[in-house]
mmCIF file of C-alpha atoms and ligand atoms in Angstrom:
data_model
loop_
_atom_site.group_PDB
_atom_site.id
_atom_site.type_symbol
_atom_site.label_atom_id
_atom_site.label_comp_id
_atom_site.label_asym_id
_atom_site.label_seq_id
_atom_site.Cartn_x
_atom_site.Cartn_y
_atom_site.Cartn_z
ATOM 1 C CA MET A 1 0.710 25.594 17.735
ATOM 2 C CA THR A 2 3.369 22.726 16.788
ATOM 3 C CA ILE A 3 5.101 20.475 18.482
ATOM 4 C CA ILE A 4 7.690 18.193 17.238
ATOM 5 C CA THR A 5 9.426 15.908 19.878
ATOM 6 C CA GLU A 6 12.981 14.292 19.316
ATOM 7 C CA THR A 7 12.112 11.161 16.996
ATOM 8 C CA GLY A 8 10.290 13.711 14.909
ATOM 9 C CA ALA A 9 6.856 13.268 15.792
ATOM 10 C CA GLN A 10 4.651 16.179 15.028
ATOM 11 C CA PHE A 11 1.626 17.409 16.659
ATOM 12 C CA THR A 12 -0.068 20.242 16.071
ATOM 13 C CA ALA A 13 -2.534 22.430 18.135
ATOM 14 C CA THR A 14 -5.892 21.796 16.372
ATOM 15 C CA SER A 15 -9.830 21.845 17.602
ATOM 16 C CA PRO A 16 -10.710 17.938 16.607
ATOM 17 C CA GLU A 17 -13.728 16.478 15.436
ATOM 18 C CA LYS A 18 -16.021 14.076 16.541
ATOM 19 C CA ASP A 19 -16.544 12.830 12.627
ATOM 20 C CA ASN A 20 -14.701 12.268 9.423
ATOM 21 C CA ALA A 21 -16.613 15.753 8.210
ATOM 22 C CA ARG A 22 -14.411 18.214 5.939
ATOM 23 C CA ARG A 23 -13.832 21.193 7.960
ATOM 24 C CA PRO A 24 -14.242 24.329 5.561
ATOM 25 C CA LEU A 25 -10.600 26.356 5.594
ATOM 26 C CA ALA A 26 -10.900 29.971 6.971
ATOM 27 C CA GLY A 27 -10.902 32.722 4.259
ATOM 28 C CA THR A 28 -11.430 29.949 1.389
ATOM 29 C CA PRO A 29 -14.265 31.839 -1.475
ATOM 30 C CA ALA A 30 -17.062 30.350 -1.396
ATOM 31 C CA GLN A 31 -17.129 29.499 -4.643
ATOM 32 C CA THR A 32 -13.381 28.020 -4.722
ATOM 33 C CA ASP A 33 -14.859 26.604 -1.635
ATOM 34 C CA ARG A 34 -18.153 24.853 -3.538
ATOM 35 C CA ILE A 35 -15.445 23.291 -5.802
ATOM 36 C CA ALA A 36 -13.247 21.653 -3.912
ATOM 37 C CA ASP A 37 -16.087 19.967 -2.123
ATOM 38 C CA LYS A 38 -17.119 18.092 -4.395
ATOM 39 C CA ASP A 39 -13.681 16.753 -5.497
ATOM 40 C CA ALA A 40 -13.183 16.700 -2.050
ATOM 41 C CA ALA A 41 -15.814 14.118 -1.519
ATOM 42 C CA GLN A 42 -14.603 11.938 -4.193
ATOM 43 C CA ASN A 43 -10.442 12.310 -3.880
ATOM 44 C CA VAL A 44 -8.906 12.693 0.020
ATOM 45 C CA VAL A 45 -6.226 13.466 -1.499
ATOM 46 C CA ARG A 46 -4.555 14.869 -5.354
ATOM 47 C CA LEU A 47 -1.603 15.200 -6.513
ATOM 48 C CA HIS A 48 -0.972 17.050 -9.742
ATOM 49 C CA GLN A 49 2.397 16.989 -11.269
ATOM 50 C CA VAL A 50 4.895 17.240 -8.202
ATOM 51 C CA SER A 51 8.527 17.600 -8.374
ATOM 52 C CA ARG A 52 11.114 17.766 -5.658
ATOM 53 C CA ARG A 53 14.227 18.499 -6.076
ATOM 54 C CA PHE A 54 17.368 17.643 -3.601
ATOM 55 C CA GLY A 55 20.611 18.866 -5.187
ATOM 56 C CA GLU A 56 21.421 17.274 -8.110
ATOM 57 C CA THR A 57 18.635 14.359 -6.976
ATOM 58 C CA GLN A 58 15.150 14.300 -8.379
ATOM 59 C CA ALA A 59 13.049 12.736 -5.580
ATOM 60 C CA LEU A 60 10.023 13.544 -7.178
ATOM 61 C CA ASN A 61 9.656 14.037 -10.991
ATOM 62 C CA GLY A 62 6.331 14.832 -11.586
ATOM 63 C CA VAL A 63 4.206 12.937 -9.793
ATOM 64 C CA SER A 64 0.469 12.839 -10.528
ATOM 65 C CA LEU A 65 -2.162 10.595 -8.181
ATOM 66 C CA THR A 66 -5.329 10.461 -6.190
ATOM 67 C CA VAL A 67 -6.491 8.843 -3.232
ATOM 68 C CA LYS A 68 -9.891 8.412 -2.997
ATOM 69 C CA ARG A 69 -12.244 8.701 -0.031
ATOM 70 C CA GLY A 70 -12.157 4.935 1.667
ATOM 71 C CA GLU A 71 -9.460 3.764 -0.056
ATOM 72 C CA ILE A 72 -6.710 2.081 1.291
ATOM 73 C CA LEU A 73 -3.423 3.127 -1.731
ATOM 74 C CA GLY A 74 -0.434 1.144 -1.707
ATOM 75 C CA ILE A 75 2.383 2.851 -3.216
ATOM 76 C CA ILE A 76 5.451 0.326 -3.479
ATOM 77 C CA GLY A 77 9.237 1.235 -4.552
ATOM 78 C CA ARG A 78 13.170 0.366 -3.884
ATOM 79 C CA SER A 79 14.776 2.203 -1.462
ATOM 80 C CA GLY A 80 15.303 5.953 -2.859
ATOM 81 C CA ALA A 81 13.055 5.606 -5.045
ATOM 82 C CA GLY A 82 10.643 9.085 -3.207
ATOM 83 C CA LYS A 83 8.191 7.317 -1.572
ATOM 84 C CA SER A 84 8.730 9.296 2.521
ATOM 85 C CA THR A 85 9.303 12.587 0.305
ATOM 86 C CA LEU A 86 5.881 11.981 -1.225
ATOM 87 C CA ILE A 87 4.304 11.664 2.522
ATOM 88 C CA ARG A 88 6.510 14.558 4.299
ATOM 89 C CA CYS A 89 4.758 16.826 1.159
ATOM 90 C CA LEU A 90 1.301 15.780 2.096
ATOM 91 C CA ASN A 91 2.307 15.572 5.587
ATOM 92 C CA GLY A 92 4.470 19.669 5.598
ATOM 93 C CA LEU A 93 7.486 18.611 6.694
ATOM 94 C CA GLU A 94 8.404 18.965 2.343
ATOM 95 C CA GLN A 95 7.709 21.546 0.434
ATOM 96 C CA PRO A 96 7.153 20.692 -3.395
ATOM 97 C CA ASP A 97 9.336 22.834 -6.403
ATOM 98 C CA ASP A 98 6.452 22.169 -8.546
ATOM 99 C CA GLY A 99 2.983 21.638 -8.800
ATOM 100 C CA VAL A 100 -0.495 21.108 -6.922
ATOM 101 C CA ILE A 101 -1.322 18.941 -3.705
ATOM 102 C CA GLU A 102 -4.264 19.292 -2.414
ATOM 103 C CA ILE A 103 -5.966 17.463 1.041
ATOM 104 C CA GLU A 104 -9.933 17.289 0.857
ATOM 105 C CA GLY A 105 -9.567 19.504 -2.014
ATOM 106 C CA HIS A 106 -7.808 22.043 -0.792
ATOM 107 C CA ALA A 107 -4.375 23.334 -1.750
ATOM 108 C CA ILE A 108 -1.656 22.844 0.762
ATOM 109 C CA THR A 109 1.543 24.811 -0.222
ATOM 110 C CA GLY A 110 1.231 28.368 0.241
ATOM 111 C CA LEU A 111 -1.227 28.457 3.080
ATOM 112 C CA SER A 112 -1.265 30.531 6.278
ATOM 113 C CA GLU A 113 -0.256 29.050 9.340
ATOM 114 C CA LYS A 114 -3.829 29.073 10.278
ATOM 115 C CA GLN A 115 -5.162 27.735 7.067
ATOM 116 C CA TRP A 116 -2.365 24.750 7.429
ATOM 117 C CA GLN A 117 -3.375 23.221 10.758
ATOM 118 C CA SER A 118 -6.634 23.146 10.200
ATOM 119 C CA VAL A 119 -5.700 20.971 7.220
ATOM 120 C CA ARG A 120 -3.384 19.036 9.231
ATOM 121 C CA SER A 121 -5.903 17.736 12.088
ATOM 122 C CA ARG A 122 -7.128 16.199 9.113
ATOM 123 C CA VAL A 123 -3.808 13.946 8.270
ATOM 124 C CA GLY A 124 -3.145 11.426 11.164
ATOM 125 C CA MET A 125 0.749 9.945 10.867
ATOM 126 C CA VAL A 126 2.249 6.218 11.329
ATOM 127 C CA PHE A 127 6.068 6.080 11.609
ATOM 128 C CA GLN A 128 8.335 2.813 10.931
ATOM 129 C CA HIS A 129 9.665 3.558 14.328
ATOM 130 C CA PHE A 130 6.906 4.922 16.458
ATOM 131 C CA ASN A 131 7.872 8.110 17.260
ATOM 132 C CA LEU A 132 6.424 7.738 21.016
ATOM 133 C CA LEU A 133 7.617 9.375 24.116
ATOM 134 C CA SER A 134 9.663 7.059 26.158
ATOM 135 C CA ALA A 135 9.235 8.946 29.680
ATOM 136 C CA LYS A 136 5.180 8.996 29.032
ATOM 137 C CA THR A 137 2.802 6.399 29.269
ATOM 138 C CA VAL A 138 0.756 4.893 26.623
ATOM 139 C CA GLU A 139 -2.518 7.021 28.193
ATOM 140 C CA GLN A 140 -0.223 9.648 27.790
ATOM 141 C CA ASN A 141 1.290 9.228 24.493
ATOM 142 C CA VAL A 142 -2.164 9.123 22.480
ATOM 143 C CA ALA A 143 -3.517 11.863 25.158
ATOM 144 C CA LEU A 144 -0.579 14.437 23.850
ATOM 145 C CA PRO A 145 -2.296 15.770 20.576
ATOM 146 C CA LEU A 146 -5.794 16.180 22.027
ATOM 147 C CA LYS A 147 -3.904 17.809 24.952
ATOM 148 C CA ILE A 148 -2.264 20.212 22.577
ATOM 149 C CA ALA A 149 -5.797 20.573 20.726
ATOM 150 C CA GLY A 150 -7.125 22.000 23.759
ATOM 151 C CA PHE A 151 -9.532 18.997 24.810
ATOM 152 C CA ASP A 152 -10.459 19.397 28.908
ATOM 153 C CA LYS A 153 -9.007 15.887 31.218
ATOM 154 C CA ALA A 154 -13.048 14.396 31.506
ATOM 155 C CA ARG A 155 -12.831 14.407 27.724
ATOM 156 C CA ARG A 156 -9.482 13.307 27.172
ATOM 157 C CA GLN A 157 -9.884 10.531 29.406
ATOM 158 C CA ALA A 158 -13.168 9.770 26.983
ATOM 159 C CA ARG A 159 -11.484 9.641 23.464
ATOM 160 C CA VAL A 160 -7.996 7.804 25.138
ATOM 161 C CA ALA A 161 -9.770 5.256 26.603
ATOM 162 C CA GLU A 162 -12.210 4.888 22.590
ATOM 163 C CA LEU A 163 -8.890 5.252 20.828
ATOM 164 C CA LEU A 164 -7.317 2.007 23.061
ATOM 165 C CA ALA A 165 -10.180 -0.047 22.847
ATOM 166 C CA LEU A 166 -10.122 0.334 18.886
ATOM 167 C CA VAL A 167 -6.449 -1.111 19.201
ATOM 168 C CA GLY A 168 -6.890 -3.284 21.242
ATOM 169 C CA LEU A 169 -4.829 -1.764 24.554
ATOM 170 C CA GLU A 170 -7.252 -1.211 26.938
ATOM 171 C CA ASP A 171 -4.662 -3.293 29.303
ATOM 172 C CA LYS A 172 -1.940 -1.225 28.696
ATOM 173 C CA ALA A 173 -2.704 2.491 29.330
ATOM 174 C CA LYS A 174 -0.556 2.807 32.376
ATOM 175 C CA SER A 175 2.657 0.584 30.971
ATOM 176 C CA TYR A 176 5.737 2.906 29.550
ATOM 177 C CA PRO A 177 6.609 2.003 25.575
ATOM 178 C CA ALA A 178 10.017 0.567 27.410
ATOM 179 C CA ALA A 179 7.327 -2.191 28.349
ATOM 180 C CA LEU A 180 5.629 -3.068 25.001
ATOM 181 C CA SER A 181 6.480 -4.905 22.299
ATOM 182 C CA GLY A 182 6.741 -3.558 18.695
ATOM 183 C CA GLY A 183 3.252 -4.384 18.023
ATOM 184 C CA GLN A 184 2.045 -2.730 20.824
ATOM 185 C CA LYS A 185 3.912 -0.057 20.661
ATOM 186 C CA GLN A 186 2.782 0.616 16.994
ATOM 187 C CA ARG A 187 -0.881 0.036 17.853
ATOM 188 C CA VAL A 188 -0.314 3.241 20.597
ATOM 189 C CA GLY A 189 1.121 4.808 17.419
ATOM 190 C CA ILE A 190 -1.864 4.125 15.517
ATOM 191 C CA ALA A 191 -4.184 5.616 18.480
ATOM 192 C CA ARG A 192 -1.868 8.925 18.581
ATOM 193 C CA ALA A 193 -3.164 9.423 14.873
ATOM 194 C CA LEU A 194 -6.119 8.644 14.903
ATOM 195 C CA ALA A 195 -7.214 11.195 17.850
ATOM 196 C CA ALA A 196 -8.276 13.766 15.735
ATOM 197 C CA SER A 197 -10.130 12.085 13.835
ATOM 198 C CA PRO A 198 -8.252 12.874 10.678
ATOM 199 C CA ALA A 199 -9.831 11.677 7.302
ATOM 200 C CA LEU A 200 -6.735 10.459 5.930
ATOM 201 C CA LEU A 201 -4.269 8.240 7.592
ATOM 202 C CA LEU A 202 -0.159 8.338 6.239
ATOM 203 C CA CYS A 203 1.413 5.033 6.839
ATOM 204 C CA ASP A 204 5.327 4.790 6.220
ATOM 205 C CA GLU A 205 6.699 1.869 6.172
ATOM 206 C CA ALA A 206 4.889 1.064 9.685
ATOM 207 C CA THR A 207 5.211 -2.521 9.288
ATOM 208 C CA SER A 208 9.247 -2.586 8.542
ATOM 209 C CA ALA A 209 10.093 -3.254 12.013
ATOM 210 C CA LEU A 210 8.033 -6.386 12.849
ATOM 211 C CA ASP A 211 8.309 -9.497 12.449
ATOM 212 C CA PRO A 212 6.376 -11.060 10.236
ATOM 213 C CA GLU A 213 3.402 -12.487 12.717
ATOM 214 C CA THR A 214 3.129 -8.871 14.676
ATOM 215 C CA THR A 215 3.290 -7.458 10.629
ATOM 216 C CA ARG A 216 0.304 -8.940 9.801
ATOM 217 C CA SER A 217 -1.729 -8.122 13.040
ATOM 218 C CA ILE A 218 -1.013 -4.954 12.222
ATOM 219 C CA LEU A 219 -2.261 -4.552 9.071
ATOM 220 C CA ALA A 220 -5.640 -6.560 10.211
ATOM 221 C CA LEU A 221 -5.737 -3.595 12.750
ATOM 222 C CA LEU A 222 -5.211 -1.079 9.552
ATOM 223 C CA GLN A 223 -7.617 -3.382 7.337
ATOM 224 C CA SER A 224 -10.640 -2.790 9.999
ATOM 225 C CA LEU A 225 -10.289 0.197 10.772
ATOM 226 C CA ASN A 226 -10.847 1.716 7.214
ATOM 227 C CA GLN A 227 -14.195 -0.692 7.473
ATOM 228 C CA LYS A 228 -15.042 0.580 10.667
ATOM 229 C CA LEU A 229 -14.073 4.009 10.500
ATOM 230 C CA GLY A 230 -14.576 4.551 6.471
ATOM 231 C CA ILE A 231 -10.778 5.684 6.826
ATOM 232 C CA THR A 232 -8.219 6.782 3.911
ATOM 233 C CA ILE A 233 -5.044 5.355 3.822
ATOM 234 C CA LEU A 234 -1.806 5.636 1.976
ATOM 235 C CA LEU A 235 0.397 3.431 3.017
ATOM 236 C CA ILE A 236 4.019 3.476 1.455
ATOM 237 C CA THR A 237 6.381 0.157 1.573
ATOM 238 C CA HIS A 238 8.548 -1.741 0.016
ATOM 239 C CA GLU A 239 7.115 -4.898 0.793
ATOM 240 C CA MET A 240 4.553 -6.533 -1.662
ATOM 241 C CA GLU A 241 3.567 -8.722 0.995
ATOM 242 C CA VAL A 242 1.863 -6.001 2.512
ATOM 243 C CA ILE A 243 -0.150 -4.196 -0.337
ATOM 244 C CA LYS A 244 -1.443 -7.481 -1.722
ATOM 245 C CA LYS A 245 -2.637 -8.085 1.812
ATOM 246 C CA ILE A 246 -4.704 -4.838 2.789
ATOM 247 C CA ALA A 247 -4.156 -2.616 -0.656
ATOM 248 C CA HIS A 248 -7.238 -1.748 -3.004
ATOM 249 C CA ARG A 249 -5.013 -0.360 -5.162
ATOM 250 C CA VAL A 250 -1.423 0.287 -5.905
ATOM 251 C CA ALA A 251 1.108 2.879 -7.381
ATOM 252 C CA VAL A 252 4.831 1.549 -8.458
ATOM 253 C CA ILE A 253 6.954 4.637 -7.425
ATOM 254 C CA ASN A 254 10.818 4.668 -9.805
ATOM 255 C CA ALA A 255 13.177 7.047 -9.474
ATOM 256 C CA GLY A 256 10.745 9.768 -7.890
ATOM 257 C CA GLU A 257 8.113 8.981 -10.994
ATOM 258 C CA ILE A 258 4.736 6.760 -11.113
ATOM 259 C CA ILE A 259 5.598 3.955 -13.752
ATOM 260 C CA GLU A 260 2.674 1.401 -12.808
ATOM 261 C CA GLU A 261 -0.846 2.238 -10.647
ATOM 262 C CA GLY A 262 -4.339 0.356 -10.614
ATOM 263 C CA PRO A 263 -5.737 -2.504 -8.914
ATOM 264 C CA VAL A 264 -3.788 -4.706 -6.250
ATOM 265 C CA TRP A 265 -5.031 -7.658 -8.033
ATOM 266 C CA GLN A 266 -4.605 -5.791 -11.721
ATOM 267 C CA VAL A 267 -0.765 -5.514 -11.053
ATOM 268 C CA PHE A 268 -0.746 -8.828 -9.736
ATOM 269 C CA ALA A 269 -1.456 -10.808 -12.798
ATOM 270 C CA HIS A 270 -0.755 -8.216 -15.565
ATOM 271 C CA PRO A 271 2.818 -6.388 -13.933
ATOM 272 C CA GLN A 272 3.451 -3.720 -17.009
ATOM 273 C CA SER A 273 6.918 -3.004 -15.698
ATOM 274 C CA GLN A 274 10.140 -4.478 -15.149
ATOM 275 C CA LEU A 275 10.700 -3.226 -11.642
ATOM 276 C CA THR A 276 7.175 -4.310 -10.637
ATOM 277 C CA ARG A 277 8.282 -8.037 -11.619
ATOM 278 C CA THR A 278 11.150 -8.317 -9.753
ATOM 279 C CA LEU A 279 9.101 -6.726 -7.035
ATOM 280 C CA LEU A 280 6.599 -9.619 -6.921
ATOM 281 C CA GLN A 281 9.463 -11.844 -7.717
ATOM 282 C CA GLY A 282 9.516 -13.835 -4.332
ATOM 283 C CA LEU A 283 5.887 -13.509 -4.321
ATOM 284 C CA LEU A 284 5.345 -15.921 -7.799
ATOM 285 C CA PRO A 285 6.009 -19.475 -7.846
ATOM 286 C CA GLN A 286 9.538 -19.630 -9.545
ATOM 287 C CA LEU A 287 10.793 -22.965 -11.923
ATOM 288 C CA PRO A 288 13.080 -25.391 -9.466
ATOM 289 C CA GLU A 289 16.696 -23.863 -9.339
ATOM 290 C CA ALA A 290 18.013 -26.652 -10.704
ATOM 291 C CA LEU A 291 15.932 -26.638 -14.079
ATOM 292 C CA ALA A 292 16.199 -23.092 -14.098
ATOM 293 C CA ASP A 293 20.126 -23.618 -14.561
ATOM 294 C CA GLU A 294 19.298 -26.291 -17.622
ATOM 295 C CA LEU A 295 17.633 -24.340 -19.967
ATOM 296 C CA THR A 296 18.079 -23.504 -23.466
ATOM 297 C CA ALA A 297 17.192 -22.132 -26.170
ATOM 298 C CA ASP A 298 17.350 -25.210 -28.804
ATOM 299 C CA ARG A 299 14.614 -26.619 -29.328
ATOM 300 C CA GLN A 300 15.122 -30.151 -27.802
ATOM 301 C CA GLY A 301 13.855 -32.933 -25.196
ATOM 302 C CA GLN A 302 10.987 -30.879 -22.958
ATOM 303 C CA ALA A 303 9.220 -27.380 -23.702
ATOM 304 C CA ILE A 304 9.040 -25.679 -20.519
ATOM 305 C CA TYR A 305 5.626 -23.122 -20.517
ATOM 306 C CA SER A 306 4.960 -20.056 -17.743
ATOM 307 C CA VAL A 307 1.490 -19.456 -17.569
ATOM 308 C CA GLN A 308 -0.261 -15.952 -16.334
ATOM 309 C CA TYR A 309 -4.133 -16.130 -15.721
ATOM 310 C CA ALA A 310 -6.261 -14.458 -13.401
ATOM 311 C CA GLY A 311 -10.132 -14.948 -12.914
ATOM 312 C CA GLN A 312 -12.944 -14.439 -10.908
ATOM 313 C CA GLY A 313 -14.269 -16.657 -8.295
ATOM 314 C CA SER A 314 -14.135 -20.534 -9.689
ATOM 315 C CA GLN A 315 -12.298 -19.544 -12.879
ATOM 316 C CA GLY A 316 -9.351 -20.123 -10.790
ATOM 317 C CA GLU A 317 -9.502 -23.807 -10.884
ATOM 318 C CA ILE A 318 -7.840 -23.895 -14.040
ATOM 319 C CA ILE A 319 -5.491 -26.005 -13.103
ATOM 320 C CA THR A 320 -7.576 -28.889 -12.159
ATOM 321 C CA GLN A 321 -9.532 -28.737 -15.302
ATOM 322 C CA MET A 322 -6.761 -28.330 -17.547
ATOM 323 C CA ALA A 323 -5.448 -31.171 -16.154
ATOM 324 C CA ALA A 324 -9.176 -33.199 -16.282
ATOM 325 C CA GLU A 325 -9.006 -32.359 -19.401
ATOM 326 C CA LEU A 326 -6.034 -32.322 -21.318
ATOM 327 C CA PRO A 327 -5.034 -35.849 -19.084
ATOM 328 C CA GLY A 328 -1.747 -36.859 -20.063
ATOM 329 C CA LYS A 329 -0.935 -33.983 -22.883
ATOM 330 C CA PHE A 330 1.402 -31.900 -20.179
ATOM 331 C CA ARG A 331 3.548 -32.426 -17.155
ATOM 332 C CA LEU A 332 2.770 -29.424 -14.255
ATOM 333 C CA ILE A 333 5.943 -28.760 -12.384
ATOM 334 C CA GLN A 334 5.373 -25.905 -9.985
ATOM 335 C CA GLY A 335 2.541 -23.552 -9.316
ATOM 336 C CA GLY A 336 -0.041 -21.563 -7.408
ATOM 337 C CA VAL A 337 -3.066 -19.624 -6.464
ATOM 338 C CA ASP A 338 -3.154 -16.559 -5.311
ATOM 339 C CA HIS A 339 -6.704 -14.667 -4.082
ATOM 340 C CA ILE A 340 -6.734 -11.102 -4.071
ATOM 341 C CA GLN A 341 -9.740 -8.882 -4.559
ATOM 342 C CA HIS A 342 -12.027 -11.872 -5.347
ATOM 343 C CA TYR A 343 -9.369 -12.989 -8.043
ATOM 344 C CA ALA A 344 -7.936 -16.270 -8.803
ATOM 345 C CA ILE A 345 -3.923 -15.037 -9.588
ATOM 346 C CA VAL A 346 -3.307 -18.430 -10.931
ATOM 347 C CA ARG A 347 1.085 -19.070 -11.956
ATOM 348 C CA PHE A 348 2.593 -22.074 -13.239
ATOM 349 C CA PHE A 349 4.694 -24.190 -15.371
ATOM 350 C CA TYR A 350 4.098 -26.908 -17.082
ATOM 351 C CA SER A 351 6.193 -28.704 -19.528
ATOM 352 C CA VAL A 352 5.276 -31.156 -23.001
ATOM 353 C CA PRO A 353 7.928 -33.341 -25.050
ATOM 354 C CA VAL A 354 8.545 -31.208 -28.442
ATOM 355 C CA ALA A 355 8.084 -35.127 -29.846
ATOM 356 C CA ASP A 356 4.282 -34.164 -29.163
ATOM 357 C CA THR A 357 3.691 -31.294 -30.854
ATOM 358 C CA ALA A 358 -0.270 -31.830 -31.286
ATOM 359 C CA ALA A 359 0.088 -32.389 -27.519
ATOM 360 C CA GLU A 360 2.044 -29.090 -27.335
ATOM 361 C CA GLN A 361 -0.710 -27.008 -29.458
ATOM 362 C CA ALA A 362 -3.664 -28.797 -27.810
ATOM 363 C CA VAL A 363 -2.367 -27.185 -24.626
ATOM 364 C CA LEU A 364 -1.774 -24.114 -26.091
ATOM 365 C CA HIS A 365 -5.238 -23.801 -27.848
ATOM 366 C CA TRP A 366 -6.917 -24.965 -25.044
ATOM 367 C CA LEU A 367 -4.821 -21.796 -22.240
ATOM 368 C CA GLN A 368 -5.397 -19.211 -25.210
ATOM 369 C CA GLN A 369 -9.200 -20.051 -25.739
ATOM 370 C CA ARG A 370 -9.362 -18.973 -22.018
ATOM 371 C CA GLN A 371 -6.900 -16.152 -22.414
ATOM 372 C CA ALA A 372 -4.112 -17.322 -20.494
ATOM 373 C CA THR A 373 -0.802 -15.019 -20.817
ATOM 374 C CA VAL A 374 1.507 -17.864 -22.043
ATOM 375 C CA GLU A 375 5.437 -17.872 -22.767
ATOM 376 C CA LEU A 376 8.121 -20.422 -24.227
ATOM 377 C CA THR A 377 10.234 -20.490 -21.168
ATOM 378 C CA GLY A 378 13.232 -22.758 -22.373
ATOM 379 C CA TYR A 379 13.999 -25.936 -23.586
ATOM 380 C CA VAL A 380 15.225 -28.931 -21.334
ATOM 381 C CA SER A 381 16.731 -32.185 -22.374
ATOM 382 C CA GLY A 382 15.178 -35.585 -20.889
ATOM 383 C CA ASN A 383 12.486 -34.937 -18.577
ATOM 384 C CA ALA A 384 11.710 -32.203 -16.620
HETATM 385 N N1 LIG B 1 16.757 16.177 3.530
HETATM 386 C C1 LIG B 1 17.511 15.837 1.895
HETATM 387 N N2 LIG B 1 18.473 16.074 1.484
HETATM 388 C C2 LIG B 1 18.888 15.729 0.752
HETATM 389 N N3 LIG B 1 18.576 14.620 -0.349
HETATM 390 C C3 LIG B 1 16.988 14.160 -0.088
HETATM 391 C C4 LIG B 1 16.593 14.253 1.217
HETATM 392 N N4 LIG B 1 15.100 13.266 1.647
HETATM 393 C C5 LIG B 1 15.527 13.190 0.625
HETATM 394 N N5 LIG B 1 16.786 12.905 -0.353
HETATM 395 C C6 LIG B 1 16.948 12.135 -1.301
HETATM 396 O O1 LIG B 1 15.676 11.985 -2.264
HETATM 397 C C7 LIG B 1 15.964 10.279 -3.335
HETATM 398 C C8 LIG B 1 14.295 10.163 -2.301
HETATM 399 O O2 LIG B 1 14.629 9.711 -1.009
HETATM 400 P P1 LIG B 1 13.273 8.654 -0.152
HETATM 401 O O3 LIG B 1 13.513 9.328 1.054
HETATM 402 O O4 LIG B 1 12.153 9.819 -0.378
HETATM 403 O O5 LIG B 1 13.233 7.652 -0.523
HETATM 404 P P2 LIG B 1 12.304 6.394 -0.139
HETATM 405 O O6 LIG B 1 11.950 5.840 -1.198
HETATM 406 O O7 LIG B 1 11.255 6.815 1.003
HETATM 407 O O8 LIG B 1 13.470 5.308 0.170
HETATM 408 P P3 LIG B 1 13.420 4.361 1.665
HETATM 409 O O9 LIG B 1 12.662 3.130 1.317
HETATM 410 O O10 LIG B 1 14.836 4.189 1.814
HETATM 411 O O11 LIG B 1 12.806 5.151 2.801
HETATM 412 C C9 LIG B 1 16.616 9.363 -2.181
HETATM 413 O O12 LIG B 1 18.075 9.775 -2.929
HETATM 414 C C10 LIG B 1 17.541 10.539 -0.980
HETATM 415 O O13 LIG B 1 18.890 10.609 -0.877
HETATM 416 MG MG1 LIG B 2 11.474 5.953 2.781
#
């Protein structure tokens, strides 16, 4: 049985389990199951050449992607890129026209209702607008999927108490959604998504309706659930900040295609596509506007260079070292260090007078020896 609430939340009758062990599908041939088992141990989700078209719009175009067990994978892209379509294909609200989708090693297209339900219980969904039932209390909202799944009252109460403790809402059990803040509503949404102990949590813009401080607390909660329960999370967002805070890997989607993919530190340090660079722009140090306006291509006055560098641990102190080892040879204009997954991602701009070619070469040589990416941004007359 599937119930879809007025806001689109979907609950399916299944028998939840206590742990995250994969439940075999009814009627799956033993041999296929063994192959699936191996794959399922590694990958919770596997998409192979998945496509979905709506009339003239190719919402997904040959998407291949895996989400490894225990990881937080972020998918980022602009509005209309196909992010929600991808998530809807994973929770069964949408069927792809082409390609294969596997959850824990089982292809989910073309399943019977019964088979689908057993896969469905392995996937929890967190919505941007929470999708809570306003006439029900917090505990009733969280208990709903358990009720549908046939948990008796005592087990429901015990599980709801456990879930509310997990999301830090023990004291709000009897409250109605209208009496909760946005962040608290999302905590209820997360507790409800976790009710059936899924292996995979899908989050579609789960923090987009929240202020920055609440966003941080929800991201911290998702991160702690990932660490404590080992739950795999697929997080969809248009904000790089979200990816930077909690994702292990990131995939960039554009016009239905994955255009870039990798560990978050790597994509931040060495973005390959123009779109990724644009998405990252707000998080990177920029040249002061007045200076950027003055830039020319004519070699004159001061040369301005940009530097990009990723190093582990203390290698992040490249700016301090450079200043100590090359005193007076350059001027630091603007810069910053980001710490992502034990990497220091350093970006800065510096200037050198074009008249002092020895200094210009010395600085370039020093940076190149450290495998930093150095680009000439342009020239300005006078002092930079
Ligand atoms: N049911 C539908 N019928 C027709 N077109 C659709 C449908 N669902 C999605 N689309 C189209 O497919 C494309 C991808 O939509 P999708 O909702 O996946 O984008 P998105 O990346 O989630 O965008 P946003 O960041 O704005 O939520 C869009 O051009 C959208 O208009
Ligand atoms: Mg969307």
